[in-house]
PDB file of C-alpha atoms and ligand atoms in Angstrom:
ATOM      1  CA  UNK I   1      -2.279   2.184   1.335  1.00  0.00           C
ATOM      2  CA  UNK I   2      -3.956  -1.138   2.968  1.00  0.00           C
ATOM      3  CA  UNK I   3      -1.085  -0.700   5.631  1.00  0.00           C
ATOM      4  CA  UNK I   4      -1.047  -1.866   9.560  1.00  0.00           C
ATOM      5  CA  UNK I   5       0.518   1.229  11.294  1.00  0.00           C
ATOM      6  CA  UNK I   6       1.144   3.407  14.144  1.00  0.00           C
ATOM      7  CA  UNK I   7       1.951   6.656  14.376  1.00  0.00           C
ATOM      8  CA  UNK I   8       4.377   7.169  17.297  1.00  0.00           C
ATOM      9  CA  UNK I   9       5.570   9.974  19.586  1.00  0.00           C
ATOM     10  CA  UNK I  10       9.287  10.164  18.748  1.00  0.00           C
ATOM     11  CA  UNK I  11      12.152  13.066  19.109  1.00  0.00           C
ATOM     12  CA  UNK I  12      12.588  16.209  17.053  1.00  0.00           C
ATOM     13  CA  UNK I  13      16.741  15.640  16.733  1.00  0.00           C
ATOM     14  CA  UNK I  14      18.548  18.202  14.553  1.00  0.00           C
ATOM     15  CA  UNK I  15      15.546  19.313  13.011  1.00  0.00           C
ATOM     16  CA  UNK I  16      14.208  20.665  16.154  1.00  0.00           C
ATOM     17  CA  UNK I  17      10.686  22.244  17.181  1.00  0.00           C
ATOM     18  CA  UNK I  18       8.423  21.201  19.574  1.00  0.00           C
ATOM     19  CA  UNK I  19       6.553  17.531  18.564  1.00  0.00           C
ATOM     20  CA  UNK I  20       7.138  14.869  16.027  1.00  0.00           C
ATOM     21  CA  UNK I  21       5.522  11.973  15.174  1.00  0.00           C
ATOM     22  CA  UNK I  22       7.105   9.040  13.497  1.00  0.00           C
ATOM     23  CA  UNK I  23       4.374   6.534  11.237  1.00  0.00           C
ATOM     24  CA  UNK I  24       5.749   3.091  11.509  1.00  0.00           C
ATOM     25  CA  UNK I  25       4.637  -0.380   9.779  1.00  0.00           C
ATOM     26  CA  UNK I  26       4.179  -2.669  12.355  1.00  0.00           C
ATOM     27  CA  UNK I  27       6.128  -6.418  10.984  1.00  0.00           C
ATOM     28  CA  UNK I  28       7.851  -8.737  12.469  1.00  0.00           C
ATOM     29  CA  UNK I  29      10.947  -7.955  10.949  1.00  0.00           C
ATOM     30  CA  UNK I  30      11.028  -4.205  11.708  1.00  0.00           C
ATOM     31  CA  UNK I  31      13.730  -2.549  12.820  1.00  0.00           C
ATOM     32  CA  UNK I  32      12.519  -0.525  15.587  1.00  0.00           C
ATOM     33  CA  UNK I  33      10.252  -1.190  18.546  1.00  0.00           C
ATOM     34  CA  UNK I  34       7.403   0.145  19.696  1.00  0.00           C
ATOM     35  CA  UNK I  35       5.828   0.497  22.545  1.00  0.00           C
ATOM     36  CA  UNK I  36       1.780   1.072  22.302  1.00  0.00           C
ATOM     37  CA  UNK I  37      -1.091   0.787  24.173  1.00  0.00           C
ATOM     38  CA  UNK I  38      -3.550  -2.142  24.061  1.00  0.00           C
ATOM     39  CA  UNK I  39      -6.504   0.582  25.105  1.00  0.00           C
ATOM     40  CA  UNK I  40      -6.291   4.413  23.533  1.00  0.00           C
ATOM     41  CA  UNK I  41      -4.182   5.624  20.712  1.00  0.00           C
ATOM     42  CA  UNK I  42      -0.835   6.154  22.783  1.00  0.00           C
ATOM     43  CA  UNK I  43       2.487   4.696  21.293  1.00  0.00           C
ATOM     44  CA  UNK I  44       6.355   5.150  21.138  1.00  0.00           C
ATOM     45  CA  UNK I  45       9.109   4.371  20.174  1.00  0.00           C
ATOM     46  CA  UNK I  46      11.174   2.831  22.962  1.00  0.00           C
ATOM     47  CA  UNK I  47      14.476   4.087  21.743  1.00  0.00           C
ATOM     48  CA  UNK I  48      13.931   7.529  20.886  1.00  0.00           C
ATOM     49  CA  UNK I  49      11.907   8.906  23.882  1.00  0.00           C
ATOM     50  CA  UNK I  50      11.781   8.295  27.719  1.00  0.00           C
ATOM     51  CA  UNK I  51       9.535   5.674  27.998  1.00  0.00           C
ATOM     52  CA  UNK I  52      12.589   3.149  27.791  1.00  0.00           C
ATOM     53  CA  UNK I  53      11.751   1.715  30.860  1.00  0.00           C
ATOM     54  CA  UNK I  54       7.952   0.672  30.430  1.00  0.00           C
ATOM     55  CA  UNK I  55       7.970  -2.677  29.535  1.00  0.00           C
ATOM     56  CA  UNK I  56       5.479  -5.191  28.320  1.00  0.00           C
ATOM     57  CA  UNK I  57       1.743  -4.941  30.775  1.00  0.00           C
ATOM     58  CA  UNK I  58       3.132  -1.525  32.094  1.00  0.00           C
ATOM     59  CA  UNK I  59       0.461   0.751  32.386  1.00  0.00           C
ATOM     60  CA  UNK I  60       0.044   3.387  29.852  1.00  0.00           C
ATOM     61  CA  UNK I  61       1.117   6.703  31.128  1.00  0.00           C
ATOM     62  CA  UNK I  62      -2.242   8.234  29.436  1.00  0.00           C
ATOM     63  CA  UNK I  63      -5.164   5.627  30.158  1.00  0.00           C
ATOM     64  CA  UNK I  64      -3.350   3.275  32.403  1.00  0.00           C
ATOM     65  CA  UNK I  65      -4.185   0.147  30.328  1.00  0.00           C
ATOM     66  CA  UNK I  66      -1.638  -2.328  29.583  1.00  0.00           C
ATOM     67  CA  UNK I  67       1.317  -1.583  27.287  1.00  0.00           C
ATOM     68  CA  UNK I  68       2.757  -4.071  24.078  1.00  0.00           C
ATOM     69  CA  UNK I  69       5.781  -4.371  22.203  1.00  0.00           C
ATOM     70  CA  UNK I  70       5.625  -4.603  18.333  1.00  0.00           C
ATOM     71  CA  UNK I  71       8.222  -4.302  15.684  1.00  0.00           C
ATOM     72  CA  UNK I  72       7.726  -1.630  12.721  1.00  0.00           C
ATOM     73  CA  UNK I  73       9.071  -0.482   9.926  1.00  0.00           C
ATOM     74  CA  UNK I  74       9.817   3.780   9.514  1.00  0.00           C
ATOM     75  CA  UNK I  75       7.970   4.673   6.564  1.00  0.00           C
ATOM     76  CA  UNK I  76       7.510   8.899   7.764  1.00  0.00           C
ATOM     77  CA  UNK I  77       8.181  11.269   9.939  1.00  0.00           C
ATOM     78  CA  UNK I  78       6.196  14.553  10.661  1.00  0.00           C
ATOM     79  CA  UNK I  79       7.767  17.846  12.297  1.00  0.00           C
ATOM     80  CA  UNK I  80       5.646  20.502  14.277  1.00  0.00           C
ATOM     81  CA  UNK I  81       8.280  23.184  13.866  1.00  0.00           C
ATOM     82  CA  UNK I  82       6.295  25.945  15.446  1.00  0.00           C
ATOM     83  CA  UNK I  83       8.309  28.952  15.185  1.00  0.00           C
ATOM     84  CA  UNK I  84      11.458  27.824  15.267  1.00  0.00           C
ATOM     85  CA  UNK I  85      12.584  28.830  11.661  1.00  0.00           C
ATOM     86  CA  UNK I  86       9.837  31.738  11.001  1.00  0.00           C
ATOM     87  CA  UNK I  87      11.541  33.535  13.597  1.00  0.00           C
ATOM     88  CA  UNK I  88      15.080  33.039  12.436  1.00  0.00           C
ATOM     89  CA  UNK I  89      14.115  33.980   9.298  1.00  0.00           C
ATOM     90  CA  UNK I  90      11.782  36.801  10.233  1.00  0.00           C
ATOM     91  CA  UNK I  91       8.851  35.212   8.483  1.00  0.00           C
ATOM     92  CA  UNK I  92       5.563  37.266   9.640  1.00  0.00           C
ATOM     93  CA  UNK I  93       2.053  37.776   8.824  1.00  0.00           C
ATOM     94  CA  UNK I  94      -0.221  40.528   9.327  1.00  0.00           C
ATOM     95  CA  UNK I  95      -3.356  38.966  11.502  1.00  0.00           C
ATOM     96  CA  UNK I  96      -7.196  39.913  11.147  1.00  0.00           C
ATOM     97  CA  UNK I  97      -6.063  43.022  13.613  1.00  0.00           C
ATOM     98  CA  UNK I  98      -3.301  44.439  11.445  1.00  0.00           C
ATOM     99  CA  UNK I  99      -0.532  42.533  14.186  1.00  0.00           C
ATOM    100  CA  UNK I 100       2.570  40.697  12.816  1.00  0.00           C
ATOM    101  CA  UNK I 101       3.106  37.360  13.744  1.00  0.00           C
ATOM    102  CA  UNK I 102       5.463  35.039  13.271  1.00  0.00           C
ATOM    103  CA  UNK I 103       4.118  31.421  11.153  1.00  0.00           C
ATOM    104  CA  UNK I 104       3.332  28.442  12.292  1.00  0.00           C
ATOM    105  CA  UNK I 105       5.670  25.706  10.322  1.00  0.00           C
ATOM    106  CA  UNK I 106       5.375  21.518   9.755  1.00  0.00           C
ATOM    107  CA  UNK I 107       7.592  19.287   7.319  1.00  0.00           C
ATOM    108  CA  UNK I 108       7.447  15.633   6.877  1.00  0.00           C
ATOM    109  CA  UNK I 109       9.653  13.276   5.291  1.00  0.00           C
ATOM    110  CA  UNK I 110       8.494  10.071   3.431  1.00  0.00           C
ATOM    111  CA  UNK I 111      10.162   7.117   2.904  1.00  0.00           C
ATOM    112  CA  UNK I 112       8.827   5.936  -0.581  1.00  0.00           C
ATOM    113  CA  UNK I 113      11.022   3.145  -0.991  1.00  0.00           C
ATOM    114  CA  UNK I 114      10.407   2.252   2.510  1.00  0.00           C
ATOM    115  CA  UNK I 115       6.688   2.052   1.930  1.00  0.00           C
ATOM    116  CA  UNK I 116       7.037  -0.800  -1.039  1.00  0.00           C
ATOM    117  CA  UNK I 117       9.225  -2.547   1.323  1.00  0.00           C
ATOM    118  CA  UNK I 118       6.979  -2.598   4.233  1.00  0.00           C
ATOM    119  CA  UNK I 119       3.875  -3.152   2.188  1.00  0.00           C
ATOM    120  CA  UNK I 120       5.813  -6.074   0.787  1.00  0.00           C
ATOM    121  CA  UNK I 121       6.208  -7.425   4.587  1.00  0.00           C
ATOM    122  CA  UNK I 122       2.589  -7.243   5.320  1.00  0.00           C
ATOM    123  CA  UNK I 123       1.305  -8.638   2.097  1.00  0.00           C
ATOM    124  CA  UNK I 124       2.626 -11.598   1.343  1.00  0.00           C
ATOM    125  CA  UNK I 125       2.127 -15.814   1.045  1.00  0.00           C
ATOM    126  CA  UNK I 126       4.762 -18.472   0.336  1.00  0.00           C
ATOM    127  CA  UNK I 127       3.875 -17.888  -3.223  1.00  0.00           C
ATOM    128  CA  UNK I 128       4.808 -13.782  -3.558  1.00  0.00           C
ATOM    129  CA  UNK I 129       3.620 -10.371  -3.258  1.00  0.00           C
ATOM    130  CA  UNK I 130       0.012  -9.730  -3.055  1.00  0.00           C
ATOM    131  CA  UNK I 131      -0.568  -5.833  -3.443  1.00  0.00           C
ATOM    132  CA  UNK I 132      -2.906  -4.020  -1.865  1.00  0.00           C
ATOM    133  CA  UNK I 133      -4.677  -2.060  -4.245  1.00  0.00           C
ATOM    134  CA  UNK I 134      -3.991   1.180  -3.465  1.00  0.00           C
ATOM    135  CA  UNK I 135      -0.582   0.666  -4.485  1.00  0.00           C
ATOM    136  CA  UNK I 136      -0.343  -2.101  -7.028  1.00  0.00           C
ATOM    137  CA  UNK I 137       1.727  -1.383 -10.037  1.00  0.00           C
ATOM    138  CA  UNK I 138      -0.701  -3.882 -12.005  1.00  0.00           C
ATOM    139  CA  UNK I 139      -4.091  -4.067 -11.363  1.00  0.00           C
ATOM    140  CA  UNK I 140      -4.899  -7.087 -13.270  1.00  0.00           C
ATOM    141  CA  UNK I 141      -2.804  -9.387 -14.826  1.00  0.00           C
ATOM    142  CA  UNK I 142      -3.664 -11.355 -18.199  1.00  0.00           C
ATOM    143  CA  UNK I 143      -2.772 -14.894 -18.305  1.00  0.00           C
ATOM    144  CA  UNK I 144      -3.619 -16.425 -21.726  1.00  0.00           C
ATOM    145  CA  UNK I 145      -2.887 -20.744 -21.266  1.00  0.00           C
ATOM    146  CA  UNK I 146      -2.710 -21.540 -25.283  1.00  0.00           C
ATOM    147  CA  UNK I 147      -0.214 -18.927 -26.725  1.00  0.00           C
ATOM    148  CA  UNK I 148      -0.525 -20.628 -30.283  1.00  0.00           C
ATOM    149  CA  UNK I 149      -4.379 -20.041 -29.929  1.00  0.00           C
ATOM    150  CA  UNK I 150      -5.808 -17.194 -32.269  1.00  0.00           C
ATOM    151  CA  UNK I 151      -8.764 -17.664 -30.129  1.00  0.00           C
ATOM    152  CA  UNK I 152      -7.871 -17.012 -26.801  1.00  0.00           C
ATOM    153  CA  UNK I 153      -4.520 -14.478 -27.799  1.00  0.00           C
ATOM    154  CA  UNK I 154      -7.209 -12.574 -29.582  1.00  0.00           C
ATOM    155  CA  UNK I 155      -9.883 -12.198 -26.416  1.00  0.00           C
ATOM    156  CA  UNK I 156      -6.753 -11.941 -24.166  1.00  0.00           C
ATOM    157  CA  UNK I 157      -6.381  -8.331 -26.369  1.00  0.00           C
ATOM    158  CA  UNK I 158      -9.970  -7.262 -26.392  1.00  0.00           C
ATOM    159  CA  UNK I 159      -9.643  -7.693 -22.417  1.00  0.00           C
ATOM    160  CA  UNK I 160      -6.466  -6.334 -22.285  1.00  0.00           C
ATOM    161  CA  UNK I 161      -7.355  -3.193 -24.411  1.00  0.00           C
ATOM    162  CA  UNK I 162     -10.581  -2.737 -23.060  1.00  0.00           C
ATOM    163  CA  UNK I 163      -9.539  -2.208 -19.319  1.00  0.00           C
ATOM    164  CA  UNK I 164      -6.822   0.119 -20.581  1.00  0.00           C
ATOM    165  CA  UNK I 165      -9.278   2.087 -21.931  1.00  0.00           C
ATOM    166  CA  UNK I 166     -10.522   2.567 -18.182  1.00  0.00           C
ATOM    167  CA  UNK I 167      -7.460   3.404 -16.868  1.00  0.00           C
ATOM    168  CA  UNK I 168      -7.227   0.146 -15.150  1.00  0.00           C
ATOM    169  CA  UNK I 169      -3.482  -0.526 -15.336  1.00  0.00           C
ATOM    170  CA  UNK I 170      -2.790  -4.363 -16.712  1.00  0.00           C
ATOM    171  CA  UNK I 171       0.393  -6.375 -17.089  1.00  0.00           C
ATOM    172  CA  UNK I 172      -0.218  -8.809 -20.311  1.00  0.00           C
ATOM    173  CA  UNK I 173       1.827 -12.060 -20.588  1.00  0.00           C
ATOM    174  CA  UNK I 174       2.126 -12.611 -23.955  1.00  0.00           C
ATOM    175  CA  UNK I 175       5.333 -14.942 -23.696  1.00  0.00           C
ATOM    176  CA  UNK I 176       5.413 -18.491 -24.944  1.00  0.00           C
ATOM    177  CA  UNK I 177       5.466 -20.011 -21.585  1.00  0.00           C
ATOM    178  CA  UNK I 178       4.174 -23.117 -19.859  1.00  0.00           C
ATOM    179  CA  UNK I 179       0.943 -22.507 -18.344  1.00  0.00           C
ATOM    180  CA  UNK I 180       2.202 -23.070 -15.158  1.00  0.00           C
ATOM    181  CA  UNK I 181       5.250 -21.273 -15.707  1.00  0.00           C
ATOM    182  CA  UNK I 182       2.926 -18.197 -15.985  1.00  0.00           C
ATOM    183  CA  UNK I 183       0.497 -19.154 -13.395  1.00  0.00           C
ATOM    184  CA  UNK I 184       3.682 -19.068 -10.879  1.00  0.00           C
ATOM    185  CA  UNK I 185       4.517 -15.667 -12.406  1.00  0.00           C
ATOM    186  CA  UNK I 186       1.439 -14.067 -11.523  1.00  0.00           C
ATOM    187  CA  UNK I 187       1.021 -14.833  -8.063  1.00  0.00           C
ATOM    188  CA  UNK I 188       4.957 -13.832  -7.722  1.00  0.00           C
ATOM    189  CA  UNK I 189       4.531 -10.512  -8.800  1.00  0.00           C
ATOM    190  CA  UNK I 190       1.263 -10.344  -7.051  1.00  0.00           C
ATOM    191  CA  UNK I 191      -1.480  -8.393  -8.907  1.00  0.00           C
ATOM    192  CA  UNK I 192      -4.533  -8.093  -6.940  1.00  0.00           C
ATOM    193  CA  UNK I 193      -6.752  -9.649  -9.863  1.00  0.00           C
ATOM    194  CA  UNK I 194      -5.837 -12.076 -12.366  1.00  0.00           C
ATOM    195  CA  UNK I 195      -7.916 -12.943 -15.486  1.00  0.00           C
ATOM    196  CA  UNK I 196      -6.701 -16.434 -16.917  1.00  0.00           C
ATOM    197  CA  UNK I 197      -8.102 -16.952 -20.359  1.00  0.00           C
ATOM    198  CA  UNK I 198      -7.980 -20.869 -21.883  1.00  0.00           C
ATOM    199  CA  UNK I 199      -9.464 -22.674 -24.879  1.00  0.00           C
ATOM    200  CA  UNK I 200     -12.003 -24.497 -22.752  1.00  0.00           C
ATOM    201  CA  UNK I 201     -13.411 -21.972 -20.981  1.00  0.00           C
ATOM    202  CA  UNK I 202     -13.502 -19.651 -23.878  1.00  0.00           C
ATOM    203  CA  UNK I 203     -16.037 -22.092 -26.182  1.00  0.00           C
ATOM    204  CA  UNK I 204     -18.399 -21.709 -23.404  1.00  0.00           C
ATOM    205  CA  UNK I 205     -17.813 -18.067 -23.305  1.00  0.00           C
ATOM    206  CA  UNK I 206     -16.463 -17.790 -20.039  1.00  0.00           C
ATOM    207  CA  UNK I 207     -12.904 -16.490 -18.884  1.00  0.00           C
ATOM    208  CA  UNK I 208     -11.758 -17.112 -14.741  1.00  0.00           C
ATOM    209  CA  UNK I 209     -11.021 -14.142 -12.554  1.00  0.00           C
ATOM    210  CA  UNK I 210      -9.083 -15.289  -9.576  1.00  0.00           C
ATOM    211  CA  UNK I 211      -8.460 -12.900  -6.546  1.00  0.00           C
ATOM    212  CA  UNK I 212      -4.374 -13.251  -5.853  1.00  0.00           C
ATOM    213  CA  UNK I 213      -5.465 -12.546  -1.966  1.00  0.00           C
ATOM    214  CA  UNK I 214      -7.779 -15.504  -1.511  1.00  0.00           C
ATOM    215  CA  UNK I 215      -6.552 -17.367  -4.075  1.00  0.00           C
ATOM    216  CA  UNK I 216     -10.588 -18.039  -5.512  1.00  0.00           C
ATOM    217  CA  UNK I 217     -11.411 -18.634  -8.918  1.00  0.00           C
ATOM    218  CA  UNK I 218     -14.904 -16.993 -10.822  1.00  0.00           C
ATOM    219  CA  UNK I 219     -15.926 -18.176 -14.123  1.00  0.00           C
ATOM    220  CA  UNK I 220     -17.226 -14.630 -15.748  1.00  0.00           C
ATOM    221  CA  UNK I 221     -18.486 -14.152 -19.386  1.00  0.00           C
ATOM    222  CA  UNK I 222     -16.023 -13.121 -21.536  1.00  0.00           C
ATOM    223  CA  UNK I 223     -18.471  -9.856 -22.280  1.00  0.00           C
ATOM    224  CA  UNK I 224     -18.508  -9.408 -18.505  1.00  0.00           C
ATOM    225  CA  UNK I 225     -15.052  -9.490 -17.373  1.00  0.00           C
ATOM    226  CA  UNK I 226     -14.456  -6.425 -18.321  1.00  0.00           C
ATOM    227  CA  UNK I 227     -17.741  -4.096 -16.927  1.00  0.00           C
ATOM    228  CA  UNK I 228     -17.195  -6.807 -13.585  1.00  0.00           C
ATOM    229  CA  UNK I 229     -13.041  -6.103 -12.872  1.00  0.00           C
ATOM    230  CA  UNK I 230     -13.904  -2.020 -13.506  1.00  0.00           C
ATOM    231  CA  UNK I 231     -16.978  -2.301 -11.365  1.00  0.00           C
ATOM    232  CA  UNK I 232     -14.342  -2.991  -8.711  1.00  0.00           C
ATOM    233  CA  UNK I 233     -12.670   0.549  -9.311  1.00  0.00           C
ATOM    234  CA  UNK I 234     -15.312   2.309 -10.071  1.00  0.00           C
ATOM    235  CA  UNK I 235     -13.530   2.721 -13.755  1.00  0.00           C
ATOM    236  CA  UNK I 236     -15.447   4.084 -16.352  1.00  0.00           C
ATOM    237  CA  UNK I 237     -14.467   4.419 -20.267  1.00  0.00           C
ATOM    238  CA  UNK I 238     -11.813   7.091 -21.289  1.00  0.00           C
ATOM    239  CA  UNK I 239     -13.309  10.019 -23.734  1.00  0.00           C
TER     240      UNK I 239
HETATM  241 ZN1   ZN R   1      -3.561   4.181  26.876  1.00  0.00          ZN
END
């Protein structure tokens, strides 16, 4: 999903069993603190488990190496369970040697909500959201300037229809907005790719592909902006 995270050793609490990890978005505004190693893979959260006395350049109790403090957000939780329920619930198996054991049992919760939340918290610029791909509800996003143009409405379409076709999902402003009304729009609702189609550019042939993440503009022929966005995706045409 493009995120910064860290999975961290946390308590079991009414769900019980014997380990459970907690996967937490590391931001600034996170609710929870963490307490992770600068060296191996060791983290926690300082709450929820013993470790509430390690501080900042502690050593870690694994490696030894010195310990941070971040702030995350809770986007899941995992449960080893072990045998807890199986063996309330007499839940066996017959193994290879005809023996009955009890199962072996995991859950996980996941915070879906959570996730477009903390994705939001990572991925953003004083202009809006910019989605990582994995997750974007638009891929690209259309931005014709010259509503009143035949011209450009009508290549906006063909572009529009033509990564549909592909299965590359595409939000298509067809208002009658100022340009930069649109422009603003865009970058606010933060599709990773943006395909701005004008008058201008079109006599030449050429439509502008601008990456929402580094904010760079590419002139592309019209014919090509379509093979070059689903060359990104590795999209190829529906049956
Ligand atoms: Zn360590």
């Amino acid at each position: 999903m493009g995120l910064t995270f860290r999975a961290v050793e946390a308590d079991n609490g009414l769900i019980g069993g014997s380990q459970s990890d907690e996967f937490m978005v590391l931001t600034e505004t996170g609710e929870e603190e963490i307490i992770s190693c600068t060296a191996c893979l060791y983290a926690a959260n300082i709450e929820k488990t013993e470790v509430g006395h390690r501080g900042m350049g502690d050593p870690c109790p694994r490696c030894g190496e010195p310990l941070k403090i971040d702030r995350g957000i809770e986007v899941g939780h995992v449960f080893l369970l072990g045998t807890k329920y199986s063996k309330e619930m007499k839940a066996l198996f017959l193994n290879e040697r005809g023996e009955e054991r009890f199962f072996e049992m995991g859950c996980y919760g996941i915070g879906v909500s959570r996730i477009i939340a903390a994705a939001i918290e990572q991925n953003h610029d004083e202009k809006g959201i910019i989605w990582p791909i994995s997750i974007a509800p638009y891929i690209v996003h259309i931005v014709p300037v010259q509503d009143k143009s035949d011209d450009v409405m009508m290549a906006a379409k063909q572009i529009y229809t033509a990564l549909m076709e592909r299965g590359i999902d595409v939000l298509f402003d067809d208002r009658a907005e100022r340009p930069g009304v649109k422009f603003n729009d865009a970058d606010l609702l933060g599709a990773p790719y943006q395909i701005v189609i004008g008058e201008k550019n079109l006599e030449k042939g050429l439509v502008e592909l601008k990456e929402r993440k580094t904010g760079t503009f590419t002139k592309i022929e019209t014919d090509h902006a379509i093979s070059h966005v689903a060359s990104y995706f590795g999209a190829a045409p529906k049956q």
